[in-house]
CSV table of C-alpha atoms in Angstrom, one decimal:
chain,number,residue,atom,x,y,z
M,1,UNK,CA,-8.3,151.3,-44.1
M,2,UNK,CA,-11.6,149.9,-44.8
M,3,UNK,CA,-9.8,147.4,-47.7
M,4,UNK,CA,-8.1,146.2,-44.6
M,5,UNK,CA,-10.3,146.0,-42.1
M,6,UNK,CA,-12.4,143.8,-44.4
M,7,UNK,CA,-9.3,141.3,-45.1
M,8,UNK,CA,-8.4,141.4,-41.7
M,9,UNK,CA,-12.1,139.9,-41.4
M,10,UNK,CA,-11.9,137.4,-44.0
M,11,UNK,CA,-8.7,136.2,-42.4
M,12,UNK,CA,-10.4,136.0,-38.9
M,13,UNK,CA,-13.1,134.1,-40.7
M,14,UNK,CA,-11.2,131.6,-42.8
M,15,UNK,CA,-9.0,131.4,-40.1
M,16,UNK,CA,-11.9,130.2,-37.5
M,17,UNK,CA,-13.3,128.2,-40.4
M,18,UNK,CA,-9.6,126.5,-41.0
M,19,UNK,CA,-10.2,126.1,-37.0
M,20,UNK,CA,-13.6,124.8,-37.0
M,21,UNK,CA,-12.7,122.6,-39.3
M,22,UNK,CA,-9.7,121.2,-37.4
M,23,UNK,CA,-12.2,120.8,-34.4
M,24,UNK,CA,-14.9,119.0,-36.2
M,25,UNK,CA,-11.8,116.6,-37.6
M,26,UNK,CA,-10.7,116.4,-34.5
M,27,UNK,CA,-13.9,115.7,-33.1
M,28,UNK,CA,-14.5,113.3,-35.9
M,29,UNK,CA,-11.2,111.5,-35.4
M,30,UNK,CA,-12.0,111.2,-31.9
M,31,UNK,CA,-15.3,110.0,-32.2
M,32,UNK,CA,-14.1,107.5,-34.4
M,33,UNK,CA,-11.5,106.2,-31.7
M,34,UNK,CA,-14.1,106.3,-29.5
M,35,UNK,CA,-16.2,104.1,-31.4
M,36,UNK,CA,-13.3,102.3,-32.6
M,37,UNK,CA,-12.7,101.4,-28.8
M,38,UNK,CA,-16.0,100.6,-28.0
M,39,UNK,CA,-16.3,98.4,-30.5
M,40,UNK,CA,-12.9,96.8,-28.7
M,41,UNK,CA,-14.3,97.2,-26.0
M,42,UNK,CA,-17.3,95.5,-27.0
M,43,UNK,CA,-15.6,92.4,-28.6
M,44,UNK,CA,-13.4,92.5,-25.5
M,45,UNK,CA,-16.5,92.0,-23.3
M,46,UNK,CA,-17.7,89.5,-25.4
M,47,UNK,CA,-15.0,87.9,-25.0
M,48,UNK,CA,-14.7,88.0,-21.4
M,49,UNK,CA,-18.5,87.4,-21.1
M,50,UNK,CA,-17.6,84.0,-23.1
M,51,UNK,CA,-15.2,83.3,-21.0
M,52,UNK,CA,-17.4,84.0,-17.9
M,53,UNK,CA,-20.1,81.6,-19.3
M,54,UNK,CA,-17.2,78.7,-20.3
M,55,UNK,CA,-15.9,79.1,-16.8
M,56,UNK,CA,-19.0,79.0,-15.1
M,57,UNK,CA,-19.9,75.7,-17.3
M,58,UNK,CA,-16.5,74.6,-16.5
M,59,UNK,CA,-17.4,75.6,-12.5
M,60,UNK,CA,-20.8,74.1,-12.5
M,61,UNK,CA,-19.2,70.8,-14.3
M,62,UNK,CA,-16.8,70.8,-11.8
M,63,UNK,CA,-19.1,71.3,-8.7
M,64,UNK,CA,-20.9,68.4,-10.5
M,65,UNK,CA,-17.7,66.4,-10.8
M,66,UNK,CA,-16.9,67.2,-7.1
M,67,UNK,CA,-20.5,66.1,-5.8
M,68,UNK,CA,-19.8,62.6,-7.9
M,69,UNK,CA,-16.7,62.5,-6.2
M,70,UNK,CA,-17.7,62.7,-2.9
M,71,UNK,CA,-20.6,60.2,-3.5
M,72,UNK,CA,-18.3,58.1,-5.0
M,73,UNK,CA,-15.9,58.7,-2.0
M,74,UNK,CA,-18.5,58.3,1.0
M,75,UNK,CA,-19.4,54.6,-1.1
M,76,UNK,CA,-15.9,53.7,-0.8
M,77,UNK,CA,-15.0,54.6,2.7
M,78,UNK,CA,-18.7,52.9,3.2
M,79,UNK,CA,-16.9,49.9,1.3
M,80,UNK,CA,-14.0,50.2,2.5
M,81,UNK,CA,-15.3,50.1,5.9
M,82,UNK,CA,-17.0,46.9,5.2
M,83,UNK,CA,-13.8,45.6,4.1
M,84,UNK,CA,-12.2,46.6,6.9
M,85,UNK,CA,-14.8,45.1,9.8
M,86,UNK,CA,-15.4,41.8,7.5
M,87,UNK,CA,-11.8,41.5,7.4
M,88,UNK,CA,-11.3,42.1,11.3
M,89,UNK,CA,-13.6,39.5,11.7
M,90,UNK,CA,-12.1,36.9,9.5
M,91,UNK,CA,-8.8,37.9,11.1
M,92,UNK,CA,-10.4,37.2,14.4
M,93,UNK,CA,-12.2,34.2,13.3
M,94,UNK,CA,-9.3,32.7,11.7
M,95,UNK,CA,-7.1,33.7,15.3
M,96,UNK,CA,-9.7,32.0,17.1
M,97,UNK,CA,-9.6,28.9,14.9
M,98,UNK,CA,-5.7,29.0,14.6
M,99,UNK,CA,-5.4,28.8,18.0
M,100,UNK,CA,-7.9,26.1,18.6
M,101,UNK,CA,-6.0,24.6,16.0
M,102,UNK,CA,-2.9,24.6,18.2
M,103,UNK,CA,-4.7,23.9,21.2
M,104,UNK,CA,-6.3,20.5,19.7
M,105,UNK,CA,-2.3,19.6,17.9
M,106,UNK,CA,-1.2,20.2,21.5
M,107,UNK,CA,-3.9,17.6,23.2
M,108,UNK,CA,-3.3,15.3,20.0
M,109,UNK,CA,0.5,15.3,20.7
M,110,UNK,CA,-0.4,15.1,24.9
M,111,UNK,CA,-3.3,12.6,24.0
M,112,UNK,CA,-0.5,10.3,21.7
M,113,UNK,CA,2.1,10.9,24.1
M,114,UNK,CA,0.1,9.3,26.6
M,115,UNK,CA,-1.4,6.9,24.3
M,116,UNK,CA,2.4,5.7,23.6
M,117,UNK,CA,3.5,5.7,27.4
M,118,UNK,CA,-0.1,3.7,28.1
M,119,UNK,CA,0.7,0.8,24.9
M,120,UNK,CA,4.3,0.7,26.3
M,121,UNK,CA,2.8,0.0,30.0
M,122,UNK,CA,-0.2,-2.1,28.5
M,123,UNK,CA,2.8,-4.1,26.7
M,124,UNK,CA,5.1,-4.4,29.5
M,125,UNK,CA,2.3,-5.5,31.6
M,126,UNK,CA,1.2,-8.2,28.8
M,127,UNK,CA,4.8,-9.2,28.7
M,128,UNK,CA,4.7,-9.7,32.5
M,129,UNK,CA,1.4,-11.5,32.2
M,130,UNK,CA,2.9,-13.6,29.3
M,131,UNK,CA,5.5,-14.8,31.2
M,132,UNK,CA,3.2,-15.2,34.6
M,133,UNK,CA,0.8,-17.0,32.7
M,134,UNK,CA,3.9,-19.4,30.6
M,135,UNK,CA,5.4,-20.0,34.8
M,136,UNK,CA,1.5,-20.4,36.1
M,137,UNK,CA,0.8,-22.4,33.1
M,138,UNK,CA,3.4,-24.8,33.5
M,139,UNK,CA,3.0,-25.0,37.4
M,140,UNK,CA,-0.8,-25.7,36.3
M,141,UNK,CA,0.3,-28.3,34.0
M,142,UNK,CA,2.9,-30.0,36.4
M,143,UNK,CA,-0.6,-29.7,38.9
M,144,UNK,CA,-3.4,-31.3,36.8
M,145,UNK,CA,-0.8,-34.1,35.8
M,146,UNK,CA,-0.9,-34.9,39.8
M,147,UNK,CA,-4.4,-34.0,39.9
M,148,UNK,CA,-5.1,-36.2,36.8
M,149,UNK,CA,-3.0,-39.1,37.9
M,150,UNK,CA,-4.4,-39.1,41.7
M,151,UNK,CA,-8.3,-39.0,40.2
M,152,UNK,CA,-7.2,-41.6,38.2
M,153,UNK,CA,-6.4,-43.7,40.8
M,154,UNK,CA,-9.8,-43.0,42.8
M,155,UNK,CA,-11.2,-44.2,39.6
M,156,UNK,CA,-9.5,-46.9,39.5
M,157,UNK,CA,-10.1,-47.8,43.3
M,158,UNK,CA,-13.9,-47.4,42.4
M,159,UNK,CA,-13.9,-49.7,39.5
M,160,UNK,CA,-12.3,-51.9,41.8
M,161,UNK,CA,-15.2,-51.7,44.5
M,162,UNK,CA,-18.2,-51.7,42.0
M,163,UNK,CA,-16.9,-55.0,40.7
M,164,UNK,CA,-15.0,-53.9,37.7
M,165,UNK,CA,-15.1,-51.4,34.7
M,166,UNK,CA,-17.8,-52.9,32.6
M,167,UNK,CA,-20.0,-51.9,35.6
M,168,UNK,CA,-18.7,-48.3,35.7
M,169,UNK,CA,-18.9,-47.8,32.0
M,170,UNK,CA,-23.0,-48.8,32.2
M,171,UNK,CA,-23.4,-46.2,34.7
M,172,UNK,CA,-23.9,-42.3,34.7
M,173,UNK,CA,-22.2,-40.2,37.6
M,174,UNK,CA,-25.3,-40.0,39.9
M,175,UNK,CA,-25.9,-43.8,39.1
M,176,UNK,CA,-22.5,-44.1,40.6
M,177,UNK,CA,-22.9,-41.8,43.3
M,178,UNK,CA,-25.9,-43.9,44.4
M,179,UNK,CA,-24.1,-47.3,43.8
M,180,UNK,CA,-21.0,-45.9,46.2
M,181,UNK,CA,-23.4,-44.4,48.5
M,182,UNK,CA,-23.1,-46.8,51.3
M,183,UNK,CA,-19.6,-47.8,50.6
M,184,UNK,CA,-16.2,-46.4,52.0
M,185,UNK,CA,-13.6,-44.8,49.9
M,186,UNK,CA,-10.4,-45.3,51.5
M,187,UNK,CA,-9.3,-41.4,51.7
M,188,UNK,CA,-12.7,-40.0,52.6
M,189,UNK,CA,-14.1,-40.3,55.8
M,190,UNK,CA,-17.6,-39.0,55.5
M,191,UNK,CA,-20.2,-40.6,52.8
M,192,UNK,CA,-21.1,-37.2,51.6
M,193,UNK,CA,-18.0,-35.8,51.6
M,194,UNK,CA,-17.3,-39.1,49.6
M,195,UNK,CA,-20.5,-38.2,47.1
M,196,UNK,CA,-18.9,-34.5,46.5
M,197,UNK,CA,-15.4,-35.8,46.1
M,198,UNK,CA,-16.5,-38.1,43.9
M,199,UNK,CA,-17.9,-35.5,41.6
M,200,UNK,CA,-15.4,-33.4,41.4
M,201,UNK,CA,-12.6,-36.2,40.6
M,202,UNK,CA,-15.5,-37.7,37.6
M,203,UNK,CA,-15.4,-34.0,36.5
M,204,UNK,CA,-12.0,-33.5,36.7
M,205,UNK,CA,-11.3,-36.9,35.1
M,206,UNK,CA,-13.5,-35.8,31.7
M,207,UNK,CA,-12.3,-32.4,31.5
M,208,UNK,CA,-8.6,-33.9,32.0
M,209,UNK,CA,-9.2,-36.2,28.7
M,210,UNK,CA,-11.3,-33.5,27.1
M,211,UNK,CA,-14.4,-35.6,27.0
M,212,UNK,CA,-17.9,-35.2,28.2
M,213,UNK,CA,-19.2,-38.5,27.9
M,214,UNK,CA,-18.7,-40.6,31.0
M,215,UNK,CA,-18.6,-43.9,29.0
M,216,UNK,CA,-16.1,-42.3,26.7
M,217,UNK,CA,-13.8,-41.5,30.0
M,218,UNK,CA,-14.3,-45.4,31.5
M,219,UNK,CA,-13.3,-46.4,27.8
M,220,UNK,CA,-9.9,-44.3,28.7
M,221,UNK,CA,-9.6,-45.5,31.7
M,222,UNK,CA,-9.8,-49.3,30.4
M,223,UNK,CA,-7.2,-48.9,27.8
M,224,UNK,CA,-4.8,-47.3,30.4
C-alpha cells in the first residue's frame, strides 16, 4: 500500500513536472510570439512613422507648393487685370480714333463733294464769263474802233486849227491845252469842257495805238 502510495506520488509529480513543463513552453512559445509581434509591430510602426514623416514632407511641400501657387496666381490675375484694363483702354482709344476716323472720311467725302459741285459752279460761271467777256470783248472792240476813229478825227480837226501837224508834234498835251485854250472846237460848246475833252480823246488816242509818247501818236497820226 505504501509501494503505491509512493508511485502514485511520483506519478502526480512527474506528471505536474511533464505539466510545468508544458506551461513554461507554452509560456515560452508565447513570449516568443509576443516578442516576435512586437518586433512586427515595431517595424510596422516604423514603417508607418516613415510614412507619417514622408507624408508630412510631402504635406508641408505641398502647402509650400500651394502658397507659390497662389502667389503666383494673385500676380497673374494682378497681370491679367492689367491686361485686361490696358486693353479696355486701347479698345476704347482705338473706338474713339476709329470713329473720328470715319467722321473725318465722312467730312472729306462732304468736303470733296462740295469741292466738286463748287469747281463745276466756279467752271460754269468761268464759262459764262468766258463767253460774256468774248460778246463784251467784241462789243468793246467794235466801241473803241468808233471811239478811236471819232478821236481821230478831233485830232485831226486840231491839227487843222493849230496850223498843221508839225505844230502838234512839238507840243506836249498841256502845251496843247493852252494853245486851244481860247479857241472853239466845233462839238464842244464850253472852253473847259473843250480842255477835258481834249484830254480824254489825247489819252484815248495813245492808249488806242499803245503808245505813251505824244510825238510818237502825232507821228501816227501823220502817216495815216
Amino acid at each position: 500500500m505504501a509501494y503505491n502510495g509512493g508511485e502514485q506520488n511520483v506519478n502526480r509529480l512527474i506528471s505536474a513536472n511533464a505539466s510545468f513543463t508544458r506551461q513554461r513552453d507554452d509560456a515560452r512559445r508565447t513570449r516568443q510570439l509576443a516578442e516576435e509581434r512586437l518586433n512586427l509591430v515595431k517595424k510596422d510602426r516604423e514603417v508607418e512613422e516613415k510614412k507619417i514623416v514622408s507624408m508630412e514632407e510631402k504635406l508641408k511641400e505641398h502647402l509650400e507648393k500651394m502658397q507659390r501657387t497662389k502667389a503666383e496666381r494673385e500676380k497673374l490675375e494682378c497681370a491679367n487685370g492689367e491686361i485686361t484694363k490696358n486693353y479696355n483702354f486701347q479698345h476704347s482709344e482705338l473706338t474713339s480714333k476709329k470713329e473720328k476716323l470715319d467722321r473725318a472720311d465722312d467730312k472729306r467725302k462732304i468736303d470733296a463733294n462740295e469741292r466738286n459741285l463748287t469747281m463745276s459752279r466756279n467752271r460754269e460761271d468761268l464759262r459764262k464769263l468766258r463767253d460774256a467777256s468774248r460778246e463784251g470783248a467784241s462789243q468793246r472792240h467794235a466801241d473803241n474802233k468808233m471811239t478811236v476813229a471819232s478821236k481821230l478825227r478831233k485830232l485831226d480837226e486840231i491839227c487843222d486849227i493849230d496850223g498843221g501837224k508839225e505844230f502838234f508834234m512839238k507840243l506836249s498835251t498841256d502845251g496843247l491845252l493852252s494853245v486851244v485854250k481860247d479857241r472853239k472846237l466845233k462839238d464842244v460848246n464850253e472852253i473847259e469842257q473843250g480842255n477835258a475833252a481834249l484830254r480824254r480823246i489825247i489819252a484815248g488816242y495813245q492808249n488806242a495805238l499803245g503808245s505813251s509818247n505824244l510825238v510818237d501818236g502825232a507821228v501816227s497820226v501823220m502817216q495815216q
